[in-house]
Amino acid sequence: MIKKAIFPVGGLGTRFLPATKALPKEMLPVVDKPLIQYAVEEAAAAGIEEFIFVTGRNKTAIEDHFDHSFELEETLFAKGKAAALETVRGMIHEPGTVAYVRQQEPAGLGHAVWCARHLIHDEPVAVLLADDLILGPSCLAEMVASYQGGNMVAVMDVPKSETGSYGIITPGADHGQLIEVSGLVEKPDPANAPSNIGVVGRYIIESGVFAQLGTQDRGAGNEVQLTDALARQIGKVPFHGFRFSGERFDCGSKIGFIQANIAFAMSRDDLAEPLASWIKNRMALS
Ligand code: UTP
């Protein structure tokens, strides 16, 4: 039912300077794969067939990443590196299923999503933020399986002291994994936060959200906020939070990015043992 996904990759990534001066944040690798590729694979596992990237200046590395690299492929073929060749060829999508839209100014996540409006018809669409990396089963696949219309956001409990870093929901009826959302506010101070249930960068949005984004109203940080547009749809269409089963890492922050690298490496047979023993020895030194 949900066939299209939007990947907003137009942010400046200022928390990761100088690494992100010329390199898009979404191309930072966790172990050996860029963040954006994890998000694309998660979407594909959820049945997504059309991939829409909202890019900005300095983001051409993302387009190149999902395209053929003839010289590399020829060289890998000539050297008989079959596994590596399969890896790079396996990432290429069917022609016509990937689209790039340029966000000319980084005016916020809501603005980035709005830039894709002409590629979306009257249909629900997924939005994935690659810097929210989830270890475990595809979060979007879990959301799609429970989606019953309206809007849906992935949610998790966050420390009360950190509400200022998240969209925070006012919870309504709690059905366990699904929780009704009766209010949503972007980055509230802990003193004013309606709960400690925070939004993680996975959304399923219906067409009314695009109409709301079209007003271009600026919110927190003087940016067009997706959470504000979602909040304005409350009461008009159903709105649910979804508690996903994986573990989320905030790879837009340095500590989250480092934790993700360790957790993903520890989940791999080829790296878990040597990494664990190195960490143990390293900890003993400090
Ligand atoms: P962030 O809030 O992490 O902003 O954006 P940022 O600019 O990427 O990073 P910092 O805070 O400066 O370090 C959340 C998501 O929204 C996208 C980002 O690419 C990221 O996936 N985004 C943000 C856009 O696509 N356009 C924007 O104007 C802002």
Short mmCIF file of C-alpha atoms and ligand atoms in Angstrom, two decimals:
data_model
loop_
_atom_site.label_atom_id
_atom_site.label_comp_id
_atom_site.label_asym_id
_atom_site.label_seq_id
_atom_site.Cartn_x
_atom_site.Cartn_y
_atom_site.Cartn_z
CA MET A 1 0.00 0.00 0.00
CA ILE A 2 2.89 2.41 0.76
CA LYS A 3 5.15 2.39 -2.27
CA LYS A 4 7.07 5.67 -2.04
CA ALA A 5 9.59 6.94 0.47
CA ILE A 6 11.15 10.36 0.88
CA PHE A 7 14.71 10.65 2.20
CA PRO A 8 15.42 14.25 3.25
CA VAL A 9 19.18 14.67 2.96
CA GLY A 10 19.35 18.43 2.55
CA GLY A 11 20.54 19.31 6.07
CA LEU A 12 23.89 20.97 6.68
CA GLY A 13 25.07 18.52 9.35
CA THR A 14 26.71 21.30 11.37
CA ARG A 15 27.16 19.04 14.40
CA PHE A 16 29.56 16.96 12.34
CA LEU A 17 31.83 19.66 10.97
CA PRO A 18 34.46 19.52 9.64
CA ALA A 19 33.60 16.00 8.35
CA THR A 20 30.45 17.33 6.67
CA LYS A 21 32.00 20.35 4.97
CA ALA A 22 32.16 18.61 1.59
CA LEU A 23 30.77 15.17 2.50
CA PRO A 24 27.03 14.75 3.13
CA LYS A 25 26.31 13.62 6.70
CA GLU A 26 24.26 10.74 5.27
CA MET A 27 27.39 9.35 3.58
CA LEU A 28 29.19 8.84 6.90
CA PRO A 29 29.80 5.11 7.22
CA VAL A 30 28.72 2.91 10.09
CA VAL A 31 31.24 0.06 9.87
CA ASP A 32 31.37 -0.17 6.06
CA LYS A 33 28.06 1.21 4.82
CA PRO A 34 26.86 4.81 4.58
CA LEU A 35 23.92 5.85 6.74
CA ILE A 36 21.76 6.53 3.69
CA GLN A 37 22.19 2.97 2.45
CA TYR A 38 20.90 1.53 5.74
CA ALA A 39 17.80 3.74 5.38
CA VAL A 40 17.25 2.71 1.75
CA GLU A 41 17.58 -0.99 2.67
CA GLU A 42 15.16 -0.55 5.56
CA ALA A 43 12.65 1.03 3.16
CA ALA A 44 13.11 -1.71 0.56
CA ALA A 45 12.45 -4.31 3.28
CA ALA A 46 9.14 -2.49 3.91
CA GLY A 47 8.05 -2.90 0.28
CA ILE A 48 9.00 0.59 -0.90
CA GLU A 49 9.43 0.72 -4.69
CA GLU A 50 10.09 4.42 -5.35
CA PHE A 51 12.89 6.28 -3.59
CA ILE A 52 12.82 10.08 -3.53
CA PHE A 53 15.89 11.90 -2.21
CA VAL A 54 15.58 15.55 -1.29
CA THR A 55 19.13 16.76 -1.67
CA GLY A 56 21.00 20.03 -1.32
CA ARG A 57 24.28 21.44 -2.47
CA ASN A 58 27.31 19.18 -1.82
CA LYS A 59 25.16 16.05 -1.98
CA THR A 60 26.22 14.60 -5.32
CA ALA A 61 28.09 11.79 -3.53
CA ILE A 62 24.68 10.32 -2.66
CA GLU A 63 23.59 10.22 -6.31
CA ASP A 64 26.90 8.65 -7.30
CA HIS A 65 26.62 6.09 -4.52
CA PHE A 66 23.41 4.61 -5.94
CA ASP A 67 24.62 4.66 -9.56
CA HIS A 68 26.97 2.48 -11.58
CA SER A 69 30.70 3.04 -11.18
CA PHE A 70 31.94 1.54 -14.43
CA GLU A 71 35.64 1.83 -13.71
CA LEU A 72 35.24 0.19 -10.30
CA GLU A 73 33.01 -2.57 -11.63
CA GLU A 74 35.39 -3.29 -14.55
CA THR A 75 38.37 -3.44 -12.21
CA LEU A 76 36.62 -5.72 -9.71
CA PHE A 77 35.56 -7.97 -12.59
CA ALA A 78 39.08 -8.08 -14.05
CA LYS A 79 40.55 -8.94 -10.64
CA GLY A 80 37.97 -11.68 -10.04
CA LYS A 81 36.61 -9.97 -6.90
CA ALA A 82 33.15 -11.49 -7.32
CA ALA A 83 31.77 -10.75 -3.84
CA ALA A 84 32.75 -7.06 -3.97
CA LEU A 85 31.32 -6.78 -7.49
CA GLU A 86 28.04 -8.30 -6.35
CA THR A 87 27.90 -5.81 -3.45
CA VAL A 88 28.27 -2.75 -5.65
CA ARG A 89 26.00 -4.04 -8.42
CA GLY A 90 23.34 -5.16 -5.93
CA MET A 91 22.83 -1.57 -4.79
CA ILE A 92 21.62 -0.33 -8.18
CA HIS A 93 17.88 0.21 -8.36
CA GLU A 94 15.65 -0.46 -11.32
CA PRO A 95 15.77 2.45 -13.78
CA GLY A 96 13.15 5.09 -13.04
CA THR A 97 12.60 4.14 -9.40
CA VAL A 98 14.97 6.73 -7.91
CA ALA A 99 14.30 10.47 -8.06
CA TYR A 100 16.26 13.44 -6.80
CA VAL A 101 14.69 16.76 -5.88
CA ARG A 102 16.82 19.70 -4.89
CA GLN A 103 16.05 21.70 -1.76
CA GLN A 104 17.63 25.04 -2.68
CA GLU A 105 17.90 26.27 0.92
CA PRO A 106 18.03 24.26 4.15
CA ALA A 107 14.76 25.73 5.47
CA GLY A 108 13.95 22.75 7.67
CA LEU A 109 12.77 19.15 7.52
CA GLY A 110 9.18 20.16 6.72
CA HIS A 111 10.39 22.29 3.83
CA ALA A 112 12.50 19.38 2.53
CA VAL A 113 9.51 17.02 2.56
CA TRP A 114 7.35 19.68 0.87
CA CYS A 115 9.92 19.93 -1.96
CA ALA A 116 8.90 16.38 -2.98
CA ARG A 117 5.18 17.23 -3.24
CA HIS A 118 4.93 16.99 -7.03
CA LEU A 119 6.14 13.40 -6.95
CA ILE A 120 3.43 12.37 -4.48
CA HIS A 121 -0.20 11.96 -5.40
CA ASP A 122 -3.11 11.43 -3.02
CA GLU A 123 -1.36 8.57 -1.23
CA PRO A 124 0.40 7.91 2.07
CA VAL A 125 4.17 8.13 1.83
CA ALA A 126 7.04 7.16 4.13
CA VAL A 127 9.71 9.60 5.32
CA LEU A 128 13.02 8.25 6.65
CA LEU A 129 15.79 10.28 8.27
CA ALA A 130 19.02 8.43 7.62
CA ASP A 131 20.78 9.88 10.66
CA ASP A 132 18.33 7.99 12.89
CA LEU A 133 19.83 4.54 12.45
CA ILE A 134 17.95 1.51 13.74
CA LEU A 135 19.58 -1.82 14.55
CA GLY A 136 17.15 -4.72 14.29
CA PRO A 137 14.14 -5.52 12.15
CA SER A 138 13.11 -2.89 9.58
CA CYS A 139 11.31 -0.23 11.61
CA LEU A 140 9.44 0.98 8.54
CA ALA A 141 8.27 -2.57 7.73
CA GLU A 142 6.87 -2.84 11.25
CA MET A 143 5.10 0.50 10.83
CA VAL A 144 3.66 -0.40 7.42
CA ALA A 145 2.32 -3.67 8.85
CA SER A 146 0.36 -1.79 11.55
CA TYR A 147 -0.64 1.23 9.45
CA GLN A 148 -4.38 1.83 9.24
CA GLY A 149 -4.48 5.26 7.59
CA GLY A 150 -3.75 8.80 8.72
CA ASN A 151 -0.36 9.74 10.10
CA MET A 152 2.11 7.60 12.01
CA VAL A 153 5.47 8.35 13.67
CA ALA A 154 7.99 5.99 15.23
CA VAL A 155 8.34 6.78 18.94
CA MET A 156 10.52 5.81 21.88
CA ASP A 157 10.90 6.80 25.51
CA VAL A 158 13.60 9.43 25.91
CA PRO A 159 15.19 10.79 29.11
CA LYS A 160 13.11 13.71 30.40
CA SER A 161 16.22 15.92 30.36
CA GLU A 162 16.52 15.40 26.58
CA THR A 163 13.02 16.36 25.43
CA GLY A 164 14.51 19.52 23.90
CA SER A 165 16.12 17.35 21.19
CA TYR A 166 12.93 15.62 19.99
CA GLY A 167 9.37 16.07 18.81
CA ILE A 168 7.38 15.05 21.90
CA ILE A 169 3.87 13.60 21.78
CA THR A 170 0.91 14.02 24.10
CA PRO A 171 -0.18 10.40 24.42
CA GLY A 172 -3.81 9.40 24.11
CA ALA A 173 -5.09 5.81 24.36
CA ASP A 174 -2.17 3.41 24.68
CA HIS A 175 -2.61 0.11 22.83
CA GLY A 176 0.89 -1.19 23.56
CA GLN A 177 2.84 -0.95 20.33
CA LEU A 178 0.38 1.61 18.92
CA ILE A 179 -0.32 4.74 20.88
CA GLU A 180 -2.79 7.45 19.90
CA VAL A 181 -1.29 10.91 19.54
CA SER A 182 -3.40 13.79 20.79
CA GLY A 183 -0.71 16.45 20.66
CA LEU A 184 2.79 16.98 19.28
CA VAL A 185 5.34 19.68 20.03
CA GLU A 186 8.82 20.20 18.59
CA LYS A 187 11.77 20.30 21.01
CA PRO A 188 9.99 21.37 24.25
CA ASP A 189 11.95 22.24 27.39
CA PRO A 190 11.72 19.38 29.92
CA ALA A 191 9.57 21.62 32.16
CA ASN A 192 6.93 22.04 29.41
CA ALA A 193 7.17 18.61 27.76
CA PRO A 194 3.81 16.80 27.60
CA SER A 195 5.51 13.39 28.08
CA ASN A 196 8.88 11.74 27.58
CA ILE A 197 7.77 9.94 24.41
CA GLY A 198 9.90 11.23 21.55
CA VAL A 199 9.55 10.98 17.78
CA VAL A 200 12.25 9.08 15.89
CA GLY A 201 12.91 9.82 12.20
CA ARG A 202 10.40 7.43 10.62
CA TYR A 203 7.04 8.75 9.47
CA ILE A 204 4.08 7.71 7.36
CA ILE A 205 2.26 10.84 6.26
CA GLU A 206 -0.97 11.40 4.34
CA SER A 207 -1.61 14.08 1.76
CA GLY A 208 -3.12 16.57 4.25
CA VAL A 209 0.38 17.04 5.71
CA PHE A 210 1.62 18.39 2.36
CA ALA A 211 -1.24 20.90 2.35
CA GLN A 212 -0.18 22.01 5.85
CA LEU A 213 3.46 22.29 4.80
CA GLY A 214 2.35 24.46 1.88
CA THR A 215 1.61 27.30 4.31
CA GLN A 216 5.39 27.50 4.90
CA ASP A 217 4.81 28.56 8.50
CA ARG A 218 8.09 28.68 10.37
CA GLY A 219 8.41 26.99 13.77
CA ALA A 220 11.30 26.05 16.11
CA GLY A 221 14.67 27.32 14.87
CA ASN A 222 12.82 29.47 12.29
CA GLU A 223 12.50 26.33 10.14
CA VAL A 224 9.44 24.76 8.49
CA GLN A 225 8.84 21.85 10.86
CA LEU A 226 7.28 18.55 9.84
CA THR A 227 6.05 18.05 13.40
CA ASP A 228 4.05 21.32 13.25
CA ALA A 229 2.30 20.18 10.04
CA LEU A 230 1.55 16.79 11.64
CA ALA A 231 0.22 18.50 14.76
CA ARG A 232 -2.18 20.61 12.67
CA GLN A 233 -3.68 17.41 11.23
CA ILE A 234 -4.62 16.08 14.69
CA GLY A 235 -8.37 15.61 14.92
CA LYS A 236 -8.72 15.57 11.12
CA VAL A 237 -7.15 12.16 10.46
CA PRO A 238 -5.99 9.35 12.80
CA PHE A 239 -2.53 9.85 14.27
CA HIS A 240 -0.52 7.08 15.92
CA GLY A 241 2.86 6.67 17.52
CA PHE A 242 4.50 3.32 16.92
CA ARG A 243 6.87 1.70 19.40
CA PHE A 244 9.35 -0.16 17.20
CA SER A 245 11.35 -3.16 18.32
CA GLY A 246 14.87 -2.17 17.15
CA GLU A 247 17.54 -0.07 18.86
CA ARG A 248 17.88 3.51 17.61
CA PHE A 249 21.10 5.50 17.35
CA ASP A 250 21.22 9.26 16.81
CA CYS A 251 23.95 9.36 14.20
CA GLY A 252 23.53 13.13 13.84
CA SER A 253 25.41 13.38 17.16
CA LYS A 254 29.01 12.31 17.68
CA ILE A 255 28.31 10.02 20.63
CA GLY A 256 25.38 8.34 18.88
CA PHE A 257 27.47 7.80 15.76
CA ILE A 258 30.31 6.20 17.73
CA GLN A 259 27.85 3.99 19.67
CA ALA A 260 26.25 2.92 16.38
CA ASN A 261 29.61 1.90 14.96
CA ILE A 262 30.35 -0.22 18.02
CA ALA A 263 26.86 -1.78 18.19
CA PHE A 264 26.72 -2.59 14.46
CA ALA A 265 30.26 -4.02 14.54
CA MET A 266 29.34 -6.14 17.58
CA SER A 267 26.39 -7.54 15.63
CA ARG A 268 28.71 -8.89 12.93
CA ASP A 269 30.35 -12.29 13.13
CA ASP A 270 33.58 -11.08 11.51
CA LEU A 271 34.09 -8.15 13.92
CA ALA A 272 32.41 -8.94 17.25
CA GLU A 273 35.16 -10.99 18.87
CA PRO A 274 38.24 -8.93 17.87
CA LEU A 275 36.44 -5.69 18.73
CA ALA A 276 35.23 -6.94 22.13
CA SER A 277 38.69 -8.08 23.12
CA TRP A 278 40.26 -4.79 21.95
CA ILE A 279 37.69 -2.75 23.93
CA LYS A 280 38.31 -4.87 27.03
CA ASN A 281 42.07 -4.29 26.83
CA ARG A 282 41.59 -0.60 26.02
CA MET A 283 39.27 -0.12 29.02
CA ALA A 284 41.82 -1.76 31.29
CA LEU A 285 44.39 0.85 30.19
CA SER A 286 42.23 3.91 30.95
P1 UTP B 1 18.84 17.82 11.55
O1 UTP B 1 17.95 18.48 12.52
O2 UTP B 1 19.70 16.71 12.03
O3 UTP B 1 19.71 18.97 10.86
O4 UTP B 1 17.95 17.32 10.35
P2 UTP B 1 21.03 18.88 10.02
O5 UTP B 1 21.22 20.18 9.33
O6 UTP B 1 21.04 17.68 9.11
O7 UTP B 1 22.20 18.64 11.09
P3 UTP B 1 22.80 19.63 12.21
O8 UTP B 1 21.78 19.75 13.28
O9 UTP B 1 23.15 20.92 11.54
O10 UTP B 1 24.04 18.90 12.66
C1 UTP B 1 17.16 16.16 10.43
C2 UTP B 1 16.99 15.58 9.04
O11 UTP B 1 16.34 16.51 8.17
C3 UTP B 1 17.12 16.76 7.03
C4 UTP B 1 18.54 16.38 7.41
O12 UTP B 1 19.29 16.03 6.25
C5 UTP B 1 18.30 15.23 8.35
O13 UTP B 1 18.10 14.01 7.66
N1 UTP B 1 16.99 18.19 6.67
C6 UTP B 1 17.09 19.14 7.64
C7 UTP B 1 16.78 18.55 5.36
O14 UTP B 1 16.70 17.69 4.46
N2 UTP B 1 16.66 19.89 5.06
C8 UTP B 1 16.74 20.84 6.00
O15 UTP B 1 16.59 22.03 5.67
C9 UTP B 1 16.97 20.47 7.33
#
